Tab-separated table of C-alpha atoms in Angstrom:
chain	number	residue	atom	x	y	z
A	1	UNK	CA	0.162	161.124	-2.042
A	2	UNK	CA	3.909	160.395	-2.067
A	3	UNK	CA	5.173	157.329	-3.856
A	4	UNK	CA	6.637	154.476	-1.807
A	5	UNK	CA	10.084	154.697	-3.361
A	6	UNK	CA	12.206	157.783	-2.736
A	7	UNK	CA	15.482	158.326	-4.561
A	8	UNK	CA	18.047	160.917	-3.543
A	9	UNK	CA	20.044	161.527	-6.677
A	10	UNK	CA	21.567	163.846	-9.229
A	11	UNK	CA	22.406	163.733	-12.928
A	12	UNK	CA	25.506	161.524	-13.034
A	13	UNK	CA	26.134	158.085	-14.563
A	14	UNK	CA	25.489	156.458	-11.190
A	15	UNK	CA	22.275	158.407	-10.681
A	16	UNK	CA	21.156	157.481	-14.182
A	17	UNK	CA	21.679	153.770	-13.614
A	18	UNK	CA	18.893	153.848	-11.065
A	19	UNK	CA	16.528	156.350	-12.692
A	20	UNK	CA	16.691	154.383	-15.955
A	21	UNK	CA	15.737	151.176	-14.151
A	22	UNK	CA	12.985	152.942	-12.215
A	23	UNK	CA	11.587	154.191	-15.532
A	24	UNK	CA	11.712	150.644	-16.896
A	25	UNK	CA	9.790	149.439	-13.824
A	26	UNK	CA	7.296	152.259	-14.274
A	27	UNK	CA	6.769	151.352	-17.925
A	28	UNK	CA	6.445	147.628	-17.194
A	29	UNK	CA	4.404	147.667	-13.999
A	30	UNK	CA	3.394	151.217	-13.157
A	31	UNK	CA	5.857	151.429	-10.237
A	32	UNK	CA	5.910	154.999	-8.910
A	33	UNK	CA	8.825	156.803	-7.335
A	34	UNK	CA	9.737	160.246	-6.008
A	35	UNK	CA	13.024	161.977	-6.614
A	36	UNK	CA	14.834	164.422	-4.389
A	37	UNK	CA	17.613	166.205	-6.198
A	38	UNK	CA	20.868	166.528	-4.268
A	39	UNK	CA	23.219	169.370	-5.173
A	40	UNK	CA	26.641	167.732	-5.055
A	41	UNK	CA	28.373	171.008	-5.914
A	42	UNK	CA	27.249	172.211	-2.485
A	43	UNK	CA	28.279	168.918	-0.827
A	44	UNK	CA	24.766	168.301	0.433
A	45	UNK	CA	25.583	164.599	0.370
A	46	UNK	CA	28.145	165.129	3.152
A	47	UNK	CA	25.669	166.774	5.528
A	48	UNK	CA	24.888	164.846	8.745
A	49	UNK	CA	21.309	163.972	7.764
A	50	UNK	CA	22.509	162.394	4.533
A	51	UNK	CA	25.400	160.575	6.217
A	52	UNK	CA	22.816	158.944	8.491
A	53	UNK	CA	21.312	157.388	5.355
A	54	UNK	CA	24.627	156.654	3.641
A	55	UNK	CA	27.815	156.886	5.690
A	56	UNK	CA	29.746	156.979	2.424
A	57	UNK	CA	28.180	160.363	1.622
A	58	UNK	CA	27.456	159.650	-2.039
A	59	UNK	CA	24.444	159.572	-4.340
A	60	UNK	CA	22.222	157.854	-5.207
A	61	UNK	CA	20.466	156.515	-2.128
A	62	UNK	CA	17.130	154.703	-2.163
A	63	UNK	CA	14.632	154.801	0.700
A	64	UNK	CA	11.799	152.291	0.392
A	65	UNK	CA	8.847	153.693	2.274
A	66	UNK	CA	6.817	150.609	1.242
A	67	UNK	CA	9.151	148.515	3.357
A	68	UNK	CA	9.632	150.423	6.590
A	69	UNK	CA	11.989	153.025	5.152
A	70	UNK	CA	14.596	150.424	4.247
A	71	UNK	CA	17.677	152.255	2.917
A	72	UNK	CA	19.984	151.019	0.157
A	73	UNK	CA	23.191	152.664	-1.080
A	74	UNK	CA	25.690	151.511	-3.762
A	75	UNK	CA	23.990	151.648	-7.161
A	76	UNK	CA	24.457	147.988	-7.991
A	77	UNK	CA	22.915	146.993	-4.668
A	78	UNK	CA	19.992	149.350	-5.416
A	79	UNK	CA	19.458	147.738	-8.830
A	80	UNK	CA	19.484	144.244	-7.311
A	81	UNK	CA	17.113	145.325	-4.548
A	82	UNK	CA	14.635	146.909	-6.984
A	83	UNK	CA	14.823	143.893	-9.258
A	84	UNK	CA	14.054	141.510	-6.418
A	85	UNK	CA	11.148	143.440	-4.902
A	86	UNK	CA	9.608	145.282	-7.839
A	87	UNK	CA	10.315	143.251	-10.974
A	88	UNK	CA	7.534	140.799	-10.296
A	89	UNK	CA	7.675	139.047	-13.667
A	90	UNK	CA	11.462	138.817	-13.614
A	91	UNK	CA	11.875	140.723	-16.864
A	92	UNK	CA	15.106	142.437	-15.909
A	93	UNK	CA	16.951	139.798	-13.876
A	94	UNK	CA	17.155	136.132	-12.907
A	95	UNK	CA	15.766	134.170	-10.008
A	96	UNK	CA	18.441	133.348	-7.460
A	97	UNK	CA	16.826	130.024	-6.458
A	98	UNK	CA	15.379	128.840	-9.763
A	99	UNK	CA	18.075	130.107	-12.105
A	100	UNK	CA	21.193	130.340	-9.951
A	101	UNK	CA	23.783	130.143	-12.708
A	102	UNK	CA	22.308	133.013	-14.706
A	103	UNK	CA	21.899	134.932	-11.454
A	104	UNK	CA	25.575	134.389	-10.710
A	105	UNK	CA	26.575	135.552	-14.197
A	106	UNK	CA	24.447	138.645	-13.661
A	107	UNK	CA	26.366	139.313	-10.449
A	108	UNK	CA	29.730	138.744	-12.139
A	109	UNK	CA	29.049	141.285	-14.871
A	110	UNK	CA	27.593	143.727	-12.369
A	111	UNK	CA	30.671	143.469	-10.157
A	112	UNK	CA	32.900	143.795	-13.228
A	113	UNK	CA	31.222	147.075	-14.140
A	114	UNK	CA	30.815	148.340	-10.607
A	115	UNK	CA	34.400	147.633	-9.576
A	116	UNK	CA	36.011	148.207	-12.986
A	117	UNK	CA	34.246	150.487	-15.447
A	118	UNK	CA	32.820	152.904	-12.877
A	119	UNK	CA	35.967	153.627	-10.869
A	120	UNK	CA	38.413	153.494	-13.785
A	121	UNK	CA	36.341	155.617	-16.140
A	122	UNK	CA	35.716	157.885	-13.160
A	123	UNK	CA	39.443	158.340	-12.651
A	124	UNK	CA	39.821	159.078	-16.377
A	125	UNK	CA	37.094	161.731	-16.060
A	126	UNK	CA	38.894	163.229	-13.105
A	127	UNK	CA	42.284	163.524	-14.751
A	128	UNK	CA	40.854	164.718	-18.076
A	129	UNK	CA	38.361	167.214	-16.806
A	130	UNK	CA	38.597	167.996	-13.103
A	131	UNK	CA	42.153	167.609	-11.824
A	132	UNK	CA	43.874	170.891	-10.989
A	133	UNK	CA	47.073	169.672	-12.641
A	134	UNK	CA	47.586	168.132	-16.090
A	135	UNK	CA	49.167	164.685	-15.668
A	136	UNK	CA	49.533	162.973	-19.047
A	137	UNK	CA	50.502	159.635	-17.481
A	138	UNK	CA	47.326	159.515	-15.375
A	139	UNK	CA	45.082	160.499	-18.276
A	140	UNK	CA	46.593	157.731	-20.378
A	141	UNK	CA	46.559	155.140	-17.598
A	142	UNK	CA	42.842	155.471	-16.965
A	143	UNK	CA	41.631	155.995	-20.504
A	144	UNK	CA	43.645	152.925	-21.597
A	145	UNK	CA	42.167	150.865	-18.781
A	146	UNK	CA	38.675	152.053	-19.692
A	147	UNK	CA	39.311	151.017	-23.288
A	148	UNK	CA	40.558	147.634	-22.094
A	149	UNK	CA	37.334	147.177	-20.139
A	150	UNK	CA	35.248	148.122	-23.175
A	151	UNK	CA	37.255	145.465	-25.025
A	152	UNK	CA	36.216	142.864	-22.475
A	153	UNK	CA	32.563	143.790	-22.996
A	154	UNK	CA	33.111	143.581	-26.770
A	155	UNK	CA	34.338	139.986	-26.338
A	156	UNK	CA	31.253	139.101	-24.329
A	157	UNK	CA	28.949	140.652	-26.931
A	158	UNK	CA	30.481	138.816	-29.904
A	159	UNK	CA	27.530	136.468	-30.277
A	160	UNK	CA	25.152	138.125	-27.836
A	161	UNK	CA	22.774	141.028	-27.828
A	162	UNK	CA	22.889	141.491	-24.050
A	163	UNK	CA	25.365	140.600	-21.336
A	164	UNK	CA	23.490	137.889	-19.470
A	165	UNK	CA	20.838	135.276	-20.098
A	166	UNK	CA	20.427	132.220	-22.289
A	167	UNK	CA	21.161	132.320	-26.009
A	168	UNK	CA	21.815	135.839	-27.185
A	169	UNK	CA	20.887	137.163	-23.762
A	170	UNK	CA	18.108	139.311	-22.403
A	171	UNK	CA	18.063	142.997	-21.417
A	172	UNK	CA	18.723	143.184	-17.691
A	173	UNK	CA	20.073	145.331	-14.918
A	174	UNK	CA	23.551	144.118	-15.896
A	175	UNK	CA	23.263	146.083	-19.146
A	176	UNK	CA	21.763	149.203	-17.533
A	177	UNK	CA	24.474	149.122	-14.857
A	178	UNK	CA	27.273	149.709	-17.336
A	179	UNK	CA	25.653	151.479	-20.304
A	180	UNK	CA	24.818	154.432	-18.052
A	181	UNK	CA	28.602	154.916	-17.755
A	182	UNK	CA	29.570	154.178	-21.353
A	183	UNK	CA	27.332	157.026	-22.529
A	184	UNK	CA	29.868	159.439	-21.003
A	185	UNK	CA	32.912	158.033	-22.818
A	186	UNK	CA	33.931	161.392	-24.306
A	187	UNK	CA	34.620	162.979	-20.937
A	188	UNK	CA	36.973	160.076	-20.247
A	189	UNK	CA	39.013	160.957	-23.320
A	190	UNK	CA	37.507	158.258	-25.558
A	191	UNK	CA	36.233	160.145	-28.586
A	192	UNK	CA	34.238	157.378	-30.279
A	193	UNK	CA	32.950	153.851	-29.704
A	194	UNK	CA	33.752	152.772	-33.299
A	195	UNK	CA	36.611	150.586	-32.079
A	196	UNK	CA	34.029	148.307	-30.417
A	197	UNK	CA	31.256	147.747	-32.978
A	198	UNK	CA	29.288	145.146	-30.995
A	199	UNK	CA	29.452	147.335	-27.911
A	200	UNK	CA	28.378	150.363	-29.929
A	201	UNK	CA	25.316	148.500	-31.295
A	202	UNK	CA	24.415	147.289	-27.824
A	203	UNK	CA	24.625	150.788	-26.372
A	204	UNK	CA	22.430	152.140	-29.179
A	205	UNK	CA	19.928	149.338	-28.697
A	206	UNK	CA	19.571	150.035	-24.985
A	207	UNK	CA	19.622	153.825	-25.155
A	208	UNK	CA	16.908	153.918	-27.810
A	209	UNK	CA	14.439	152.435	-25.320
A	210	UNK	CA	11.918	155.092	-24.231
A	211	UNK	CA	12.481	154.290	-20.553
A	212	UNK	CA	16.226	154.728	-20.976
A	213	UNK	CA	15.758	158.036	-22.756
A	214	UNK	CA	13.437	159.281	-20.029
A	215	UNK	CA	15.610	157.953	-17.177
A	216	UNK	CA	18.688	159.932	-18.207
A	217	UNK	CA	16.761	163.222	-18.010
A	218	UNK	CA	16.011	162.678	-14.301
A	219	UNK	CA	16.265	164.583	-12.039
A	220	UNK	CA	14.791	167.385	-14.121
B	1	UNK	CA	43.182	116.281	-14.641
B	2	UNK	CA	40.810	115.903	-11.721
B	3	UNK	CA	42.322	115.482	-8.291
B	4	UNK	CA	38.832	115.020	-6.925
B	5	UNK	CA	38.748	118.383	-5.206
B	6	UNK	CA	35.496	120.269	-5.566
B	7	UNK	CA	37.002	123.556	-6.729
B	8	UNK	CA	39.944	124.949	-8.642
B	9	UNK	CA	41.083	128.409	-7.570
B	10	UNK	CA	42.999	130.151	-10.334
B	11	UNK	CA	45.334	132.936	-9.286
B	12	UNK	CA	47.115	131.567	-6.250
B	13	UNK	CA	46.330	132.697	-2.725
B	14	UNK	CA	48.666	135.597	-2.091
B	15	UNK	CA	47.172	138.542	-4.014
B	16	UNK	CA	44.603	140.562	-2.062
B	17	UNK	CA	41.620	139.319	-4.035
B	18	UNK	CA	42.550	135.626	-4.333
B	19	UNK	CA	43.354	135.598	-0.618
B	20	UNK	CA	39.758	136.572	0.248
B	21	UNK	CA	38.419	133.618	-1.714
B	22	UNK	CA	40.902	131.145	-0.211
B	23	UNK	CA	39.930	132.313	3.292
B	24	UNK	CA	36.217	131.823	2.627
B	25	UNK	CA	36.718	128.413	0.996
B	26	UNK	CA	38.596	127.199	4.063
B	27	UNK	CA	36.285	128.843	6.585
B	28	UNK	CA	33.436	126.919	4.918
B	29	UNK	CA	35.435	123.675	4.918
B	30	UNK	CA	35.494	123.409	1.114
B	31	UNK	CA	38.279	121.641	-0.758
B	32	UNK	CA	40.149	123.224	-3.626
B	33	UNK	CA	43.202	123.001	-5.827
B	34	UNK	CA	45.257	126.103	-6.514
B	35	UNK	CA	46.605	127.112	-9.905
B	36	UNK	CA	49.226	129.806	-9.506
B	37	UNK	CA	49.368	132.593	-12.029
B	38	UNK	CA	52.486	134.696	-12.426
B	39	UNK	CA	51.140	138.238	-12.651
B	40	UNK	CA	54.541	139.772	-13.234
B	41	UNK	CA	54.963	137.511	-16.260
B	42	UNK	CA	51.492	138.502	-17.462
B	43	UNK	CA	50.159	134.934	-17.366
B	44	UNK	CA	46.684	136.206	-16.535
B	45	UNK	CA	46.452	137.505	-20.111
B	46	UNK	CA	47.246	134.122	-21.678
B	47	UNK	CA	44.561	132.910	-24.109
B	48	UNK	CA	43.855	129.819	-21.974
B	49	UNK	CA	43.125	131.903	-18.920
B	50	UNK	CA	41.147	134.502	-20.880
B	51	UNK	CA	38.776	131.706	-21.903
B	52	UNK	CA	37.901	131.320	-18.219
B	53	UNK	CA	37.916	135.037	-17.426
B	54	UNK	CA	37.795	137.509	-20.324
B	55	UNK	CA	38.867	140.269	-17.960
B	56	UNK	CA	42.247	138.580	-17.464
B	57	UNK	CA	42.438	139.130	-13.703
B	58	UNK	CA	42.638	136.954	-10.615
B	59	UNK	CA	40.952	135.140	-8.960
B	60	UNK	CA	38.688	132.870	-10.976
B	61	UNK	CA	36.959	129.900	-9.357
B	62	UNK	CA	35.731	126.752	-11.091
B	63	UNK	CA	33.121	124.612	-9.330
B	64	UNK	CA	33.516	121.040	-10.548
B	65	UNK	CA	30.455	119.925	-8.599
B	66	UNK	CA	28.341	122.355	-10.638
B	67	UNK	CA	29.315	121.327	-14.147
B	68	UNK	CA	32.610	123.260	-13.985
B	69	UNK	CA	30.690	126.504	-13.467
B	70	UNK	CA	33.210	129.327	-13.756
B	71	UNK	CA	33.000	132.514	-11.772
B	72	UNK	CA	35.186	135.636	-11.531
B	73	UNK	CA	35.059	138.977	-9.620
B	74	UNK	CA	36.102	138.115	-6.064
B	75	UNK	CA	32.972	139.460	-4.367
B	76	UNK	CA	30.695	137.662	-6.838
B	77	UNK	CA	32.643	134.510	-5.922
B	78	UNK	CA	32.048	135.147	-2.220
B	79	UNK	CA	28.325	135.558	-2.843
B	80	UNK	CA	28.239	132.376	-4.925
B	81	UNK	CA	29.976	130.406	-2.166
B	82	UNK	CA	27.710	131.576	0.634
B	83	UNK	CA	24.535	131.160	-1.423
B	84	UNK	CA	25.336	127.563	-2.320
B	85	UNK	CA	27.541	126.313	0.481
B	86	UNK	CA	26.778	128.255	3.645
B	87	UNK	CA	23.318	127.004	4.578
B	88	UNK	CA	24.154	127.351	8.251
B	89	UNK	CA	24.993	131.016	7.710
B	90	UNK	CA	28.417	130.787	9.260
B	91	UNK	CA	29.587	133.707	7.102
B	92	UNK	CA	26.280	135.040	5.824
B	93	UNK	CA	22.819	136.146	6.927
B	94	UNK	CA	19.385	134.596	6.506
B	95	UNK	CA	17.164	137.658	6.677
B	96	UNK	CA	16.178	139.052	3.244
B	97	UNK	CA	16.869	142.682	4.153
B	98	UNK	CA	20.184	141.874	5.787
B	99	UNK	CA	21.210	140.058	2.600
B	100	UNK	CA	20.845	143.341	0.748
B	101	UNK	CA	22.969	145.095	3.346
B	102	UNK	CA	25.606	142.424	2.789
B	103	UNK	CA	25.468	142.980	-0.987
B	104	UNK	CA	25.670	146.734	-0.400
B	105	UNK	CA	28.863	146.460	1.613
B	106	UNK	CA	30.431	144.117	-0.931
B	107	UNK	CA	29.753	146.673	-3.640
B	108	UNK	CA	31.272	149.412	-1.520
B	109	UNK	CA	34.370	147.246	-1.067
B	110	UNK	CA	34.516	146.349	-4.763
B	111	UNK	CA	34.218	149.881	-6.067
B	112	UNK	CA	35.160	152.162	-3.187
B	113	UNK	CA	37.990	150.361	-1.431
B	114	UNK	CA	39.695	147.906	-3.787
B	115	UNK	CA	40.244	150.103	-6.866
B	116	UNK	CA	41.230	153.201	-4.896
B	117	UNK	CA	43.636	151.391	-2.588
B	118	UNK	CA	44.971	149.698	-5.714
B	119	UNK	CA	45.651	153.054	-7.374
B	120	UNK	CA	47.373	154.233	-4.184
B	121	UNK	CA	49.668	151.197	-4.245
B	122	UNK	CA	50.386	151.753	-7.941
B	123	UNK	CA	51.418	155.380	-7.583
B	124	UNK	CA	53.351	154.829	-4.372
B	125	UNK	CA	55.032	151.554	-5.106
B	126	UNK	CA	55.132	150.592	-8.767
B	127	UNK	CA	55.019	153.687	-10.907
B	128	UNK	CA	58.470	154.726	-12.061
B	129	UNK	CA	58.035	158.402	-11.302
B	130	UNK	CA	56.669	160.139	-8.231
B	131	UNK	CA	53.496	162.098	-9.073
B	132	UNK	CA	52.614	163.961	-5.882
B	133	UNK	CA	49.104	165.059	-6.791
B	134	UNK	CA	48.115	161.522	-7.837
B	135	UNK	CA	49.595	160.039	-4.650
B	136	UNK	CA	47.810	162.669	-2.584
B	137	UNK	CA	44.509	162.027	-4.324
B	138	UNK	CA	44.556	158.335	-3.425
B	139	UNK	CA	45.916	158.849	0.089
B	140	UNK	CA	43.024	161.218	0.761
B	141	UNK	CA	40.558	158.689	-0.568
B	142	UNK	CA	42.003	155.919	1.644
B	143	UNK	CA	41.572	158.172	4.670
B	144	UNK	CA	38.036	158.989	3.591
B	145	UNK	CA	37.090	155.320	3.189
B	146	UNK	CA	38.601	154.458	6.573
B	147	UNK	CA	36.527	157.302	7.988
B	148	UNK	CA	33.364	155.805	6.505
B	149	UNK	CA	34.165	152.433	8.057
B	150	UNK	CA	35.005	154.109	11.369
B	151	UNK	CA	31.624	155.895	11.411
B	152	UNK	CA	29.828	152.597	11.007
B	153	UNK	CA	32.038	150.441	13.231
B	154	UNK	CA	31.893	152.910	16.089
B	155	UNK	CA	28.227	151.951	16.436
B	156	UNK	CA	28.293	148.257	15.615
B	157	UNK	CA	30.734	145.402	15.864
B	158	UNK	CA	30.386	143.980	12.340
B	159	UNK	CA	29.223	145.406	9.056
B	160	UNK	CA	26.085	143.261	8.675
B	161	UNK	CA	23.684	141.288	10.836
B	162	UNK	CA	25.575	141.731	14.083
B	163	UNK	CA	28.018	138.970	13.108
B	164	UNK	CA	31.062	138.168	11.010
B	165	UNK	CA	30.157	137.739	7.337
B	166	UNK	CA	31.904	137.738	3.982
B	167	UNK	CA	31.266	141.496	3.928
B	168	UNK	CA	33.867	141.954	6.697
B	169	UNK	CA	36.255	139.418	5.169
B	170	UNK	CA	36.141	141.158	1.776
B	171	UNK	CA	37.890	144.210	3.263
B	172	UNK	CA	40.767	142.468	5.007
B	173	UNK	CA	43.645	142.260	2.755
B	174	UNK	CA	43.642	145.854	1.680
B	175	UNK	CA	42.984	147.380	5.049
B	176	UNK	CA	45.537	147.232	7.716
B	177	UNK	CA	48.520	145.046	7.245
B	178	UNK	CA	50.550	147.275	9.521
B	179	UNK	CA	48.137	146.574	12.326
B	180	UNK	CA	49.214	142.961	12.182
B	181	UNK	CA	52.888	143.733	12.382
B	182	UNK	CA	52.956	146.819	14.593
B	183	UNK	CA	56.626	146.391	15.327
B	184	UNK	CA	57.541	147.586	11.836
B	185	UNK	CA	58.587	151.185	12.065
B	186	UNK	CA	57.531	153.994	9.838
B	187	UNK	CA	60.063	154.807	7.186
B	188	UNK	CA	61.864	151.477	7.178
B	189	UNK	CA	62.068	149.089	4.270
B	190	UNK	CA	60.604	151.125	1.511
B	191	UNK	CA	61.462	148.345	-0.879
B	192	UNK	CA	59.467	145.230	-1.227
B	193	UNK	CA	58.109	144.143	2.077
B	194	UNK	CA	54.843	142.284	2.035
B	195	UNK	CA	52.825	144.901	3.851
B	196	UNK	CA	53.419	147.389	1.087
B	197	UNK	CA	50.331	145.957	-0.526
B	198	UNK	CA	48.173	147.495	2.143
B	199	UNK	CA	47.393	150.890	3.404
B	200	UNK	CA	49.353	150.481	6.592
B	201	UNK	CA	52.525	151.129	4.636
B	202	UNK	CA	50.712	153.318	2.241
B	203	UNK	CA	49.936	155.813	4.950
B	204	UNK	CA	53.549	156.112	6.102
B	205	UNK	CA	54.199	159.743	6.874
B	206	UNK	CA	50.678	160.757	5.889
B	207	UNK	CA	48.922	163.059	8.277
B	208	UNK	CA	46.051	161.233	9.915
B	209	UNK	CA	47.546	157.929	8.790
B	210	UNK	CA	48.109	156.317	12.168
B	211	UNK	CA	45.260	153.878	11.874
B	212	UNK	CA	45.194	152.654	15.451
B	213	UNK	CA	44.936	156.201	16.729
B	214	UNK	CA	42.741	157.830	14.098
B	215	UNK	CA	40.394	154.922	13.316
B	216	UNK	CA	40.349	152.879	16.545
B	217	UNK	CA	37.178	150.937	15.752
B	218	UNK	CA	38.427	149.979	12.303
B	219	UNK	CA	41.644	148.860	13.955
B	220	UNK	CA	39.785	146.715	16.532
B	221	UNK	CA	37.591	145.163	13.845
B	222	UNK	CA	40.569	144.378	11.693
B	223	UNK	CA	42.432	142.806	14.609
B	224	UNK	CA	39.502	140.464	15.219
B	225	UNK	CA	39.558	139.420	11.565
B	226	UNK	CA	43.290	138.825	11.325
B	227	UNK	CA	43.396	136.890	14.567
B	228	UNK	CA	41.217	134.163	13.054
B	229	UNK	CA	43.537	131.186	12.490
B	230	UNK	CA	42.585	130.730	8.826
B	231	UNK	CA	43.043	134.420	8.021
B	232	UNK	CA	46.308	134.452	9.932
B	233	UNK	CA	47.550	131.425	7.999
B	234	UNK	CA	46.975	133.109	4.636
B	235	UNK	CA	48.470	136.422	5.713
B	236	UNK	CA	51.586	134.516	6.771
B	237	UNK	CA	51.715	132.789	3.377
B	238	UNK	CA	51.320	136.187	1.731
B	239	UNK	CA	54.093	137.677	3.899
B	240	UNK	CA	56.412	134.829	3.004
B	241	UNK	CA	55.704	135.259	-0.711
B	242	UNK	CA	56.541	138.960	-0.556
B	243	UNK	CA	59.661	138.314	1.486
B	244	UNK	CA	60.914	135.868	-1.161
B	245	UNK	CA	60.039	138.351	-3.878
B	246	UNK	CA	61.951	141.119	-2.140
B	247	UNK	CA	64.986	138.897	-1.705
B	248	UNK	CA	65.006	137.961	-5.361
B	249	UNK	CA	64.640	141.597	-6.395
B	250	UNK	CA	67.436	142.685	-4.083
B	251	UNK	CA	69.854	140.426	-5.934
């Protein structure tokens, strides 16, 4: 009997963001989900059937068969959607109506990572590993910007254990959203996280969670 | 320090991201003071500003009617404004599922359009040397993103809920400045004119870069947005700011 949630994905930082959270939801509440692996080296995600789901032709894409096959693309939007509908005890987020300021801070840090860390670290990956031509300026531009962004996170984590939430913060989708990217820092030309000790601790704390460890192995 | 206005908008109104927020504030009839920040002088990295926004970028909005609640990331600001101050859904949607579609499009704008168009502008306009493969990479991505929008807008008039929302507004200032001033010719004024912020200029001489012809539905959608009086007003302010800048640089 297929699970209600279906995720089209592959093993990239963006894919991992969602599979990690789905594993957290499974561990917390027994939420089940199916995965269909998309081969991006064959450009499956640009085929017409996939474009119908996501006109941007990118993974991951979520289809919620529990809710009339509602489709969500953009990883951060998927995380927010899953948190709203499947995190019934609000462990991984904040209530928009009852806790609007924390909810807004969650959104701010999610947008910061989604619009900053993802694309900039992604460009650094491209120019370090995938570009046909070696352009030292571009490699430096994007690895420096990625480091700057890590520095911003370091500031936030000075007296916090997690990005958002009262006091020292609570583990939420805001953390998952960006740690899934930081794990790949070496490809972006950033050899070690030692320069950002609070960030390094935070990454270790999150990635030692069983659900996190399982989530980054999916799809198998 | 209070002038009694409900909000303070840090970062001026002329950069592409601050402009979005100014448009939405005015469309919702909200009152705000503006604090200009000189990006060229690096004021956004001053310690005082970094206390408000550790990322050191513009805009940042402070809501004095909510205990001076501070918010940065332009699309997070738009969501904050419509959640709290748009109960009549003038620029937002009421349906729970449609709200997620709205969030989805804002994330696509924040990660797929803004940063890539920004890199295009950097390599075409600001970087001291011409790096053809970098320029080409970002040109191609602009065309791809316009293609995505064209696919969607060929079937529906607005991005979400069958109506204008902040999702549409979030795309404006990076999309199609040339569409607003069609009388500007290709190849003229490579230096410092205001529309060099946007892809209209950025696609000069690029194959497939005639937006009106290649992406007619995007063009129509954009025209509707920029013909709104409030949007028009801010684009004119932006144009004037760039004109002054170009004059001072020409000296």
